[in-house]
Amino acid sequence: MFKPEQLKYTKDHEWIFIDGNIGIIGVTDYAQGELGDIVYIDIDPKLSEISLGETFGTIEAVKTVSDLYAPCSGKVIELNKELTDHPELVNAEPLGEGWMIKIEIADPSQLNELLDLDAYNSLIGK
Amino acid sequence: MKKTKFYHIHEKLGAKIVEFAGYLMPVQYSSIIAEHKAVRNTVGVFDVSHMGEIFVTGENVSDFIQHITVNDVNKLYSGRVQYSAMCYEDGGIVDDLLVYKFSDTKFMLVVNASNLDKDFAWMNANNKFGVELSNLSDEYSLLAVQGPKSIEVIQSIYGKELNIEYYNFIEDKLADTDMIISRTGYTGEVGYELYFKGDEAAAEKIWNKIIEAGKDFNIQPAGLGARDSLRLEYGFCLYGNDIDNTTNPLEAGLGWITRLNKKGFIGKDALLKVKSEGLKRKLTALTSDQKAFPRHGYDLTVGGKKVGSVTSGTVSPVLDVPIALGYVDIEYASEGNEIDFSIRGKEIPAKVVKLPFIKN
């Protein structure tokens, strides 16, 4: 499980863990709390690329649905298959077992636009 | 923003609070699914004090209510509750409501919080019967104790033999407080709705007694989120979603409360016309075996052509499949018909089913 300070954030409540040119993406604890019980993660199993700011899937909760936005562009190298049968992992461990996709980062300069933990916390009023 | 007398309890329990109908209300405490299942399996308690209580008194109360509602108030006896609706002249729905008969000269009308001011004005505007209308909504708290174990919970607090039939009520003390104890609810389960007056301290005392009495059954406080998913599994209409001033009770599946053979009531002529011309669309129950969840406003399609739209939709916590209500053009609304949910540009195969979605 990642520590919040290891991650970069979008204004739309995604996080990305950056390890060289590899990125792992999920949604924040705040986001899962606001959504409530998550019942389905709708990401196309054939998804091969994501591009900065565009929707790459949706999260279905009991009460509502929310889009997932790409924090940067990249080639998808892995999807978290566990989420197919266990979407509740996103509620239980949003920064760990609830990760969503792993990518090869296309343009590292895009990462400069992301928020650090302090900036994200002030966005959510923490 | 208004708060119910239980607001501090919700806060203390860490509930997620949302604005609803001018009130700060708990939408969930821990998890909608867990709260939902607690009500289906054992028992849950809801603060629904935002609901509106309007008392109507006077010699001609029956005539007044008969005039403004679609159901037959003459079927009621003292201690009996009736589900009904008020319509506009054009047959559109002002609100759905519960009618409580205390005596020939005293009734209580329980209306949706979001419609309270509109309803009260509507009632006053149509008071040609000299009845007295009192909006006591701010004075009354309302707790709903719902689920198969609710009988044991309320029985143990009541002490004496308690035997209230479905859609009946009594006035008596419960937890040393004067109450209207009503065998009603909005969950499809056995349950009670408890109306009482008093300050925050009194409210807290009653809440604690219920929690204490339900401890052995692992009673859960349940929020508006679970209230919504519970009612949808049974196909109960929600005003603002499934019914409103643009829908009439006949197409909403509320023909069973609409007594077209009773003497003049507001909307009767329009509804008779709807009936004689035949329904053009119908509120329809839909489900799918795919993991795709329809929401209010989504299109319903057949072969890519729009045939209706979703009014309420979610995942059924019990069945773990999508469930929805929506108005569908009448030729497609028969049970078994295949209709697609149109979800973000994808057509998801679904079919028309009979209500309720779950069977007890």
Short mmCIF file of C-alpha atoms in Angstrom, two decimals:
data_model
loop_
_atom_site.label_atom_id
_atom_site.label_comp_id
_atom_site.label_asym_id
_atom_site.label_seq_id
_atom_site.Cartn_x
_atom_site.Cartn_y
_atom_site.Cartn_z
CA MET A 1 0.00 0.00 0.00
CA PHE A 2 1.32 3.43 -0.98
CA LYS A 3 1.69 6.27 1.47
CA PRO A 4 -0.22 9.43 0.53
CA GLU A 5 3.01 11.47 0.39
CA GLN A 6 4.47 9.10 -2.24
CA LEU A 7 1.78 10.05 -4.74
CA LYS A 8 0.79 12.83 -7.13
CA TYR A 9 -2.84 13.84 -7.54
CA THR A 10 -5.34 15.25 -10.01
CA LYS A 11 -8.10 17.71 -9.18
CA ASP A 12 -10.50 14.90 -10.10
CA HIS A 13 -9.26 12.74 -7.21
CA GLU A 14 -7.04 10.26 -9.05
CA TRP A 15 -3.60 9.46 -7.71
CA ILE A 16 -0.53 8.24 -9.56
CA PHE A 17 2.51 6.50 -8.17
CA ILE A 18 5.51 7.24 -10.34
CA ASP A 19 8.44 4.82 -10.61
CA GLY A 20 10.71 5.90 -13.45
CA ASN A 21 8.59 5.73 -16.60
CA ILE A 22 5.99 3.45 -14.96
CA GLY A 23 2.87 4.87 -13.35
CA ILE A 24 0.21 3.17 -11.20
CA ILE A 25 -3.16 4.92 -11.03
CA GLY A 26 -6.08 4.77 -8.64
CA VAL A 27 -8.56 7.02 -6.85
CA THR A 28 -8.06 8.73 -3.51
CA ASP A 29 -9.44 7.80 -0.13
CA TYR A 30 -11.48 11.00 -0.21
CA ALA A 31 -13.01 9.96 -3.55
CA GLN A 32 -14.00 6.49 -2.36
CA GLY A 33 -15.50 8.01 0.79
CA GLU A 34 -17.58 10.45 -1.22
CA LEU A 35 -18.76 7.74 -3.62
CA GLY A 36 -19.72 5.27 -0.91
CA ASP A 37 -20.09 1.57 -1.70
CA ILE A 38 -18.42 0.91 -5.02
CA VAL A 39 -20.12 -1.84 -7.00
CA TYR A 40 -18.36 -1.87 -10.34
CA ILE A 41 -15.26 -0.49 -12.00
CA ASP A 42 -15.99 -0.08 -15.68
CA ILE A 43 -12.69 -0.03 -17.53
CA ASP A 44 -12.55 -1.57 -21.01
CA PRO A 45 -10.46 -4.76 -20.63
CA LYS A 46 -8.96 -3.97 -24.04
CA LEU A 47 -7.93 -0.45 -22.99
CA SER A 48 -4.48 0.11 -24.50
CA GLU A 49 -3.86 3.82 -24.08
CA ILE A 50 -4.95 6.71 -21.94
CA SER A 51 -4.51 10.37 -22.67
CA LEU A 52 -4.15 13.28 -20.30
CA GLY A 53 -7.43 14.58 -18.92
CA GLU A 54 -9.59 12.09 -20.82
CA THR A 55 -11.95 9.54 -19.32
CA PHE A 56 -10.54 6.03 -19.18
CA GLY A 57 -13.42 4.41 -17.30
CA THR A 58 -16.13 4.90 -14.71
CA ILE A 59 -16.74 3.96 -11.12
CA GLU A 60 -20.24 2.83 -10.25
CA ALA A 61 -21.33 3.28 -6.66
CA VAL A 62 -24.76 2.51 -5.23
CA LYS A 63 -25.83 6.13 -5.29
CA THR A 64 -23.89 7.52 -8.19
CA VAL A 65 -21.42 7.11 -11.01
CA SER A 66 -18.15 8.93 -11.53
CA ASP A 67 -15.71 9.19 -14.43
CA LEU A 68 -12.05 8.29 -14.14
CA TYR A 69 -9.66 10.84 -15.68
CA ALA A 70 -6.14 10.15 -16.87
CA PRO A 71 -3.52 12.06 -14.87
CA CYS A 72 -1.18 11.82 -17.88
CA SER A 73 -0.90 10.07 -21.21
CA GLY A 74 0.52 6.60 -21.56
CA LYS A 75 0.37 3.02 -22.76
CA VAL A 76 -1.63 0.68 -20.55
CA ILE A 77 0.47 -2.30 -19.45
CA GLU A 78 -1.76 -3.82 -16.79
CA LEU A 79 -5.30 -3.59 -15.40
CA ASN A 80 -6.13 -4.63 -11.85
CA LYS A 81 -8.18 -7.74 -12.67
CA GLU A 82 -9.09 -8.27 -9.00
CA LEU A 83 -11.46 -5.34 -9.26
CA THR A 84 -13.73 -7.20 -11.69
CA ASP A 85 -15.05 -9.39 -8.89
CA HIS A 86 -14.02 -7.23 -5.96
CA PRO A 87 -14.73 -3.58 -6.69
CA GLU A 88 -15.09 -3.07 -2.94
CA LEU A 89 -11.27 -3.20 -2.76
CA VAL A 90 -11.37 0.42 -3.88
CA ASN A 91 -13.33 1.27 -0.72
CA ALA A 92 -11.18 -0.91 1.50
CA GLU A 93 -7.75 0.08 0.23
CA PRO A 94 -7.86 2.88 -2.34
CA LEU A 95 -4.09 3.42 -2.24
CA GLY A 96 -3.24 -0.29 -2.33
CA GLU A 97 -5.25 -3.30 -3.48
CA GLY A 98 -7.73 -0.90 -5.06
CA TRP A 99 -5.28 0.38 -7.71
CA MET A 100 -6.73 0.44 -11.23
CA ILE A 101 -4.23 0.61 -14.05
CA LYS A 102 -0.50 0.49 -14.64
CA ILE A 103 0.92 2.53 -17.53
CA GLU A 104 4.07 3.44 -19.33
CA ILE A 105 4.23 7.21 -19.00
CA ALA A 106 4.38 8.85 -22.43
CA ASP A 107 5.45 12.37 -21.53
CA PRO A 108 7.01 12.92 -18.08
CA SER A 109 6.60 16.71 -18.43
CA GLN A 110 2.84 16.24 -17.96
CA LEU A 111 3.54 15.11 -14.40
CA ASN A 112 4.63 18.61 -13.41
CA GLU A 113 1.02 19.74 -13.60
CA LEU A 114 -0.11 17.27 -10.94
CA LEU A 115 -0.77 18.19 -7.31
CA ASP A 116 1.40 17.11 -4.43
CA LEU A 117 -0.18 15.89 -1.19
CA ASP A 118 -0.35 19.33 0.43
CA ALA A 119 -2.02 20.87 -2.60
CA TYR A 120 -4.44 17.96 -2.84
CA ASN A 121 -5.30 18.15 0.86
CA SER A 122 -6.07 21.83 0.59
CA LEU A 123 -8.26 21.08 -2.44
CA ILE A 124 -10.38 18.72 -0.35
CA GLY A 125 -10.34 21.09 2.59
CA LYS A 126 -8.19 18.92 4.81
CA MET B 1 -30.60 24.72 6.69
CA LYS B 2 -32.82 22.76 9.09
CA LYS B 3 -31.66 19.99 11.37
CA THR B 4 -33.74 17.21 12.87
CA LYS B 5 -33.69 16.52 16.60
CA PHE B 6 -31.32 13.62 15.85
CA TYR B 7 -28.70 15.66 14.02
CA HIS B 8 -26.14 15.48 16.82
CA ILE B 9 -26.55 11.73 17.02
CA HIS B 10 -25.87 11.41 13.30
CA GLU B 11 -22.81 13.59 13.66
CA LYS B 12 -21.56 11.59 16.60
CA LEU B 13 -22.01 8.37 14.63
CA GLY B 14 -19.90 9.81 11.83
CA ALA B 15 -22.71 9.82 9.29
CA LYS B 16 -22.16 11.38 5.92
CA ILE B 17 -24.52 14.35 5.96
CA VAL B 18 -26.15 15.76 2.84
CA GLU B 19 -28.62 18.49 2.14
CA PHE B 20 -32.04 17.08 1.34
CA ALA B 21 -35.27 19.07 1.08
CA GLY B 22 -33.81 21.88 3.16
CA TYR B 23 -32.57 19.54 5.88
CA LEU B 24 -29.15 18.24 6.79
CA MET B 25 -29.80 14.49 6.66
CA PRO B 26 -27.65 11.36 7.03
CA VAL B 27 -27.20 9.66 3.66
CA GLN B 28 -25.17 6.83 5.14
CA TYR B 29 -23.40 5.92 8.38
CA SER B 30 -20.99 3.20 7.31
CA SER B 31 -22.14 1.68 4.05
CA ILE B 32 -25.40 1.83 2.12
CA ILE B 33 -25.11 -1.86 1.29
CA ALA B 34 -24.53 -2.88 4.93
CA GLU B 35 -27.42 -0.70 6.12
CA HIS B 36 -29.65 -2.01 3.36
CA LYS B 37 -28.89 -5.63 4.26
CA ALA B 38 -29.41 -4.97 7.97
CA VAL B 39 -32.96 -3.84 7.20
CA ARG B 40 -33.62 -6.83 4.94
CA ASN B 41 -32.12 -9.36 7.35
CA THR B 42 -32.74 -8.00 10.85
CA VAL B 43 -33.60 -4.39 11.65
CA GLY B 44 -32.56 -0.81 10.95
CA VAL B 45 -33.63 2.60 12.23
CA PHE B 46 -34.04 5.69 10.05
CA ASP B 47 -34.46 9.32 11.05
CA VAL B 48 -37.06 10.59 8.61
CA SER B 49 -38.13 13.60 10.66
CA HIS B 50 -37.91 15.76 7.55
CA MET B 51 -41.24 14.32 6.36
CA GLY B 52 -44.19 16.69 6.60
CA GLU B 53 -47.10 16.19 9.01
CA ILE B 54 -50.22 18.20 8.25
CA PHE B 55 -53.21 17.83 10.57
CA VAL B 56 -56.69 18.45 9.22
CA THR B 57 -59.62 18.95 11.58
CA GLY B 58 -63.25 20.00 11.32
CA GLU B 59 -66.70 18.73 10.45
CA ASN B 60 -66.05 18.25 6.74
CA VAL B 61 -62.57 16.70 6.86
CA SER B 62 -63.60 13.54 4.98
CA ASP B 63 -65.17 15.57 2.19
CA PHE B 64 -62.08 17.76 1.95
CA ILE B 65 -59.64 14.85 1.74
CA GLN B 66 -61.96 13.02 -0.64
CA HIS B 67 -61.80 16.10 -2.88
CA ILE B 68 -58.02 16.58 -2.89
CA THR B 69 -56.86 12.94 -2.99
CA VAL B 70 -57.35 10.12 -5.49
CA ASN B 71 -57.99 7.23 -3.10
CA ASP B 72 -61.31 6.61 -1.34
CA VAL B 73 -61.06 8.10 2.13
CA ASN B 74 -64.43 6.59 3.05
CA LYS B 75 -62.71 3.20 3.17
CA LEU B 76 -60.80 4.38 6.26
CA TYR B 77 -61.78 3.76 9.85
CA SER B 78 -60.21 5.38 12.91
CA GLY B 79 -56.73 3.92 13.34
CA ARG B 80 -56.33 3.09 9.65
CA VAL B 81 -53.71 4.47 7.23
CA GLN B 82 -54.07 4.83 3.47
CA TYR B 83 -51.54 5.45 0.71
CA SER B 84 -52.85 8.09 -1.67
CA ALA B 85 -51.90 10.94 -3.98
CA MET B 86 -53.01 14.47 -4.76
CA CYS B 87 -53.42 15.48 -8.39
CA TYR B 88 -53.69 18.71 -10.30
CA GLU B 89 -56.71 19.28 -12.55
CA ASP B 90 -54.67 17.95 -15.49
CA GLY B 91 -53.97 14.67 -13.67
CA GLY B 92 -50.32 15.47 -12.89
CA ILE B 93 -49.26 14.52 -9.38
CA VAL B 94 -48.90 17.18 -6.66
CA ASP B 95 -47.52 14.61 -4.21
CA ASP B 96 -48.01 11.12 -2.88
CA LEU B 97 -48.92 10.86 0.77
CA LEU B 98 -50.18 8.82 3.69
CA VAL B 99 -53.62 9.59 5.09
CA TYR B 100 -54.13 8.80 8.79
CA LYS B 101 -57.66 8.76 10.16
CA PHE B 102 -57.88 9.56 13.89
CA SER B 103 -61.62 10.24 13.93
CA ASP B 104 -64.36 11.56 11.65
CA THR B 105 -63.12 15.07 12.42
CA LYS B 106 -59.33 14.58 12.63
CA PHE B 107 -56.86 13.32 10.05
CA MET B 108 -53.10 13.56 9.54
CA LEU B 109 -51.54 13.82 6.07
CA VAL B 110 -47.89 12.80 5.79
CA VAL B 111 -46.22 14.33 2.76
CA ASN B 112 -42.78 14.49 1.19
CA ALA B 113 -40.42 17.01 2.79
CA SER B 114 -39.45 18.43 -0.57
CA ASN B 115 -43.12 19.17 -1.33
CA LEU B 116 -44.29 20.35 2.07
CA ASP B 117 -44.70 24.06 1.33
CA LYS B 118 -46.24 23.40 -2.07
CA ASP B 119 -48.63 20.82 -0.62
CA PHE B 120 -49.70 23.00 2.27
CA ALA B 121 -50.42 25.89 -0.10
CA TRP B 122 -52.30 23.54 -2.43
CA MET B 123 -54.43 22.22 0.42
CA ASN B 124 -55.25 25.71 1.59
CA ALA B 125 -56.08 26.86 -1.92
CA ASN B 126 -58.54 23.99 -2.25
CA ASN B 127 -60.08 24.29 1.19
CA LYS B 128 -63.67 25.01 0.26
CA PHE B 129 -64.83 22.85 3.14
CA GLY B 130 -63.98 25.06 6.10
CA VAL B 131 -61.49 22.59 7.58
CA GLU B 132 -58.59 23.68 9.71
CA LEU B 133 -55.13 22.86 8.35
CA SER B 134 -52.12 22.83 10.67
CA ASN B 135 -48.61 22.19 9.51
CA LEU B 136 -46.96 20.54 12.54
CA SER B 137 -43.94 19.24 10.65
CA ASP B 138 -41.43 21.14 12.75
CA GLU B 139 -42.91 19.76 15.97
CA TYR B 140 -42.94 16.10 14.99
CA SER B 141 -39.97 13.80 14.86
CA LEU B 142 -40.31 10.60 12.87
CA LEU B 143 -38.28 7.42 13.23
CA ALA B 144 -38.80 4.42 10.99
CA VAL B 145 -37.85 1.08 12.56
CA GLN B 146 -37.84 -1.42 9.72
CA GLY B 147 -36.95 -5.05 9.17
CA PRO B 148 -38.06 -8.55 10.20
CA LYS B 149 -36.88 -8.00 13.79
CA SER B 150 -38.61 -4.63 14.15
CA ILE B 151 -41.63 -6.29 15.77
CA GLU B 152 -39.50 -7.70 18.57
CA VAL B 153 -37.68 -4.39 19.03
CA ILE B 154 -40.82 -2.30 19.33
CA GLN B 155 -42.58 -5.00 21.35
CA SER B 156 -39.80 -5.10 23.92
CA ILE B 157 -39.89 -1.32 24.41
CA TYR B 158 -43.69 -1.27 24.51
CA GLY B 159 -43.86 -3.96 27.19
CA LYS B 160 -47.55 -4.79 26.78
CA GLU B 161 -49.03 -6.94 24.04
CA LEU B 162 -48.68 -5.00 20.80
CA ASN B 163 -50.78 -6.03 17.86
CA ILE B 164 -51.03 -3.48 15.07
CA GLU B 165 -52.06 -4.71 11.65
CA TYR B 166 -50.30 -3.55 8.47
CA TYR B 167 -51.32 0.04 7.63
CA ASN B 168 -52.94 0.57 11.02
CA PHE B 169 -51.78 2.76 13.89
CA ILE B 170 -52.37 3.40 17.57
CA GLU B 171 -51.74 6.36 19.85
CA ASP B 172 -50.00 5.28 23.01
CA LYS B 173 -46.91 5.76 25.12
CA LEU B 174 -43.70 4.18 23.92
CA ALA B 175 -40.50 4.81 25.88
CA ASP B 176 -42.60 7.05 28.18
CA THR B 177 -43.44 9.30 25.24
CA ASP B 178 -46.79 9.94 23.57
CA MET B 179 -46.54 8.48 20.11
CA ILE B 180 -48.34 7.62 16.96
CA ILE B 181 -47.17 4.04 16.40
CA SER B 182 -47.83 3.15 12.78
CA ARG B 183 -47.31 -0.19 11.04
CA THR B 184 -46.05 1.43 7.85
CA GLY B 185 -42.79 1.97 6.02
CA TYR B 186 -40.99 2.49 2.74
CA THR B 187 -38.73 -0.55 2.68
CA GLY B 188 -40.97 -3.49 1.80
CA GLU B 189 -40.17 -5.05 5.17
CA VAL B 190 -42.28 -5.32 8.30
CA GLY B 191 -41.82 -2.10 10.19
CA TYR B 192 -43.04 0.80 12.25
CA GLU B 193 -43.05 4.53 11.86
CA LEU B 194 -43.03 6.43 15.16
CA TYR B 195 -44.27 10.02 15.28
CA PHE B 196 -43.62 12.02 18.44
CA LYS B 197 -42.98 15.49 19.74
CA GLY B 198 -40.28 16.69 22.10
CA ASP B 199 -36.86 18.27 22.26
CA GLU B 200 -33.44 16.86 21.42
CA ALA B 201 -33.07 15.21 24.82
CA ALA B 202 -36.38 13.39 24.39
CA ALA B 203 -35.41 12.37 20.87
CA GLU B 204 -32.07 11.03 22.05
CA LYS B 205 -33.73 9.03 24.81
CA ILE B 206 -36.03 7.33 22.31
CA TRP B 207 -33.22 6.71 19.84
CA ASN B 208 -31.12 5.11 22.57
CA LYS B 209 -34.01 2.89 23.71
CA ILE B 210 -34.46 1.61 20.17
CA ILE B 211 -30.74 0.97 19.71
CA GLU B 212 -30.62 -0.80 23.08
CA ALA B 213 -33.67 -2.93 22.29
CA GLY B 214 -32.19 -3.85 18.91
CA LYS B 215 -28.71 -4.68 20.17
CA ASP B 216 -29.25 -8.42 20.10
CA PHE B 217 -30.25 -8.14 16.45
CA ASN B 218 -27.32 -5.89 15.60
CA ILE B 219 -29.65 -3.00 14.75
CA GLN B 220 -28.09 -0.46 12.36
CA PRO B 221 -28.85 3.20 11.91
CA ALA B 222 -29.68 3.55 8.23
CA GLY B 223 -29.53 6.66 6.04
CA LEU B 224 -31.35 8.06 3.06
CA GLY B 225 -29.11 6.05 0.72
CA ALA B 226 -30.38 2.73 2.04
CA ARG B 227 -33.92 4.12 2.21
CA ASP B 228 -33.70 4.79 -1.53
CA SER B 229 -32.23 1.41 -2.52
CA LEU B 230 -34.70 -0.43 -0.25
CA ARG B 231 -37.74 1.28 -1.75
CA LEU B 232 -36.46 0.73 -5.28
CA GLU B 233 -36.09 -3.05 -4.77
CA TYR B 234 -39.82 -3.02 -4.07
CA GLY B 235 -40.64 -0.59 -6.86
CA PHE B 236 -42.11 2.09 -4.60
CA CYS B 237 -42.35 5.45 -6.36
CA LEU B 238 -40.22 8.38 -5.25
CA TYR B 239 -41.63 11.83 -5.90
CA GLY B 240 -39.25 13.89 -8.00
CA ASN B 241 -37.83 10.74 -9.62
CA ASP B 242 -40.65 8.45 -10.70
CA ILE B 243 -43.64 10.73 -10.25
CA ASP B 244 -44.12 14.47 -10.51
CA ASN B 245 -46.45 17.07 -12.01
CA THR B 246 -45.80 15.70 -15.52
CA THR B 247 -46.84 12.12 -14.69
CA ASN B 248 -50.27 10.81 -13.79
CA PRO B 249 -51.04 8.06 -11.27
CA LEU B 250 -52.38 5.67 -13.91
CA GLU B 251 -49.17 5.55 -15.94
CA ALA B 252 -47.17 5.47 -12.68
CA GLY B 253 -48.73 2.14 -11.74
CA LEU B 254 -50.83 3.80 -9.04
CA GLY B 255 -54.16 2.81 -10.56
CA TRP B 256 -54.76 0.72 -7.44
CA ILE B 257 -55.03 3.88 -5.32
CA THR B 258 -56.92 5.89 -7.94
CA ARG B 259 -60.66 5.49 -7.41
CA LEU B 260 -62.10 6.78 -10.64
CA ASN B 261 -65.59 5.73 -9.58
CA LYS B 262 -65.67 7.97 -6.51
CA LYS B 263 -67.46 11.33 -6.62
CA GLY B 264 -65.63 14.37 -7.97
CA PHE B 265 -62.01 14.86 -6.95
CA ILE B 266 -59.34 17.11 -8.36
CA GLY B 267 -57.95 15.56 -11.53
CA LYS B 268 -60.77 13.04 -12.01
CA ASP B 269 -61.88 14.30 -15.43
CA ALA B 270 -58.33 14.30 -16.78
CA LEU B 271 -57.68 10.80 -15.41
CA LEU B 272 -60.94 9.46 -16.88
CA LYS B 273 -59.80 10.80 -20.23
CA VAL B 274 -56.38 9.14 -19.84
CA LYS B 275 -58.15 5.89 -19.06
CA SER B 276 -60.56 6.06 -21.97
CA GLU B 277 -57.82 6.99 -24.45
CA GLY B 278 -55.50 4.31 -23.07
CA LEU B 279 -52.05 4.75 -21.55
CA LYS B 280 -49.32 6.00 -23.88
CA ARG B 281 -46.49 4.99 -21.55
CA LYS B 282 -46.09 3.12 -18.31
CA LEU B 283 -43.71 3.10 -15.38
CA THR B 284 -41.86 -0.14 -15.96
CA ALA B 285 -39.44 -2.26 -13.96
CA LEU B 286 -36.25 -3.30 -15.73
CA THR B 287 -33.26 -5.42 -14.88
CA SER B 288 -30.21 -6.79 -16.63
CA ASP B 289 -27.64 -9.49 -15.98
CA GLN B 290 -24.81 -7.17 -17.00
CA LYS B 291 -22.70 -5.04 -14.72
CA ALA B 292 -23.96 -1.71 -15.95
CA PHE B 293 -26.05 0.59 -13.85
CA PRO B 294 -28.81 2.79 -15.22
CA ARG B 295 -29.39 6.15 -13.53
CA HIS B 296 -32.13 8.77 -13.48
CA GLY B 297 -32.40 10.36 -16.94
CA TYR B 298 -30.66 7.64 -18.97
CA ASP B 299 -32.38 6.63 -22.20
CA LEU B 300 -34.14 3.31 -22.72
CA THR B 301 -33.85 2.09 -26.29
CA VAL B 302 -34.97 -0.66 -28.66
CA GLY B 303 -32.81 -1.16 -31.75
CA GLY B 304 -31.18 2.20 -31.06
CA LYS B 305 -34.52 4.04 -30.95
CA LYS B 306 -35.49 5.79 -27.74
CA VAL B 307 -38.60 4.24 -26.18
CA GLY B 308 -38.39 5.73 -22.71
CA SER B 309 -36.16 6.95 -19.94
CA VAL B 310 -34.98 5.79 -16.55
CA THR B 311 -36.50 7.53 -13.52
CA SER B 312 -34.71 5.56 -10.78
CA GLY B 313 -31.83 3.13 -11.07
CA THR B 314 -29.15 1.53 -8.98
CA VAL B 315 -27.59 -1.80 -8.12
CA SER B 316 -29.82 -4.03 -6.03
CA PRO B 317 -27.79 -4.74 -2.90
CA VAL B 318 -29.66 -8.02 -2.43
CA LEU B 319 -29.58 -9.32 -6.02
CA ASP B 320 -26.34 -7.62 -7.06
CA VAL B 321 -27.78 -6.73 -10.47
CA PRO B 322 -28.91 -3.41 -11.93
CA ILE B 323 -32.54 -2.49 -11.22
CA ALA B 324 -34.44 0.43 -12.64
CA LEU B 325 -37.82 2.06 -13.02
CA GLY B 326 -38.56 4.09 -16.10
CA TYR B 327 -41.38 5.28 -18.31
CA VAL B 328 -41.59 3.16 -21.44
CA ASP B 329 -43.82 3.60 -24.51
CA ILE B 330 -46.78 1.31 -23.91
CA GLU B 331 -46.08 -1.06 -26.84
CA TYR B 332 -42.73 -1.97 -25.26
CA ALA B 333 -43.82 -2.07 -21.63
CA SER B 334 -45.01 -5.69 -21.33
CA GLU B 335 -43.28 -8.11 -19.01
CA GLY B 336 -40.51 -10.03 -20.73
CA ASN B 337 -39.90 -7.39 -23.41
CA GLU B 338 -36.30 -6.70 -24.25
CA ILE B 339 -35.23 -3.08 -23.89
CA ASP B 340 -31.71 -1.67 -23.73
CA PHE B 341 -30.25 0.64 -21.11
CA SER B 342 -28.35 3.28 -23.02
CA ILE B 343 -25.31 3.89 -20.84
CA ARG B 344 -22.58 6.25 -22.04
CA GLY B 345 -23.19 5.36 -25.66
CA LYS B 346 -23.44 1.61 -25.08
CA GLU B 347 -26.65 -0.39 -25.41
CA ILE B 348 -26.91 -2.79 -22.49
CA PRO B 349 -29.51 -5.57 -22.91
CA ALA B 350 -32.20 -5.45 -20.22
CA LYS B 351 -35.70 -6.75 -19.86
CA VAL B 352 -39.04 -5.76 -18.42
CA VAL B 353 -39.86 -7.63 -15.21
CA LYS B 354 -42.63 -7.71 -12.64
CA LEU B 355 -42.37 -5.81 -9.37
CA PRO B 356 -41.12 -6.21 -6.74
CA PHE B 357 -37.60 -7.00 -7.89
CA ILE B 358 -37.12 -9.14 -4.81
CA LYS B 359 -39.64 -11.51 -3.27
CA ASN B 360 -40.06 -11.91 0.44
#
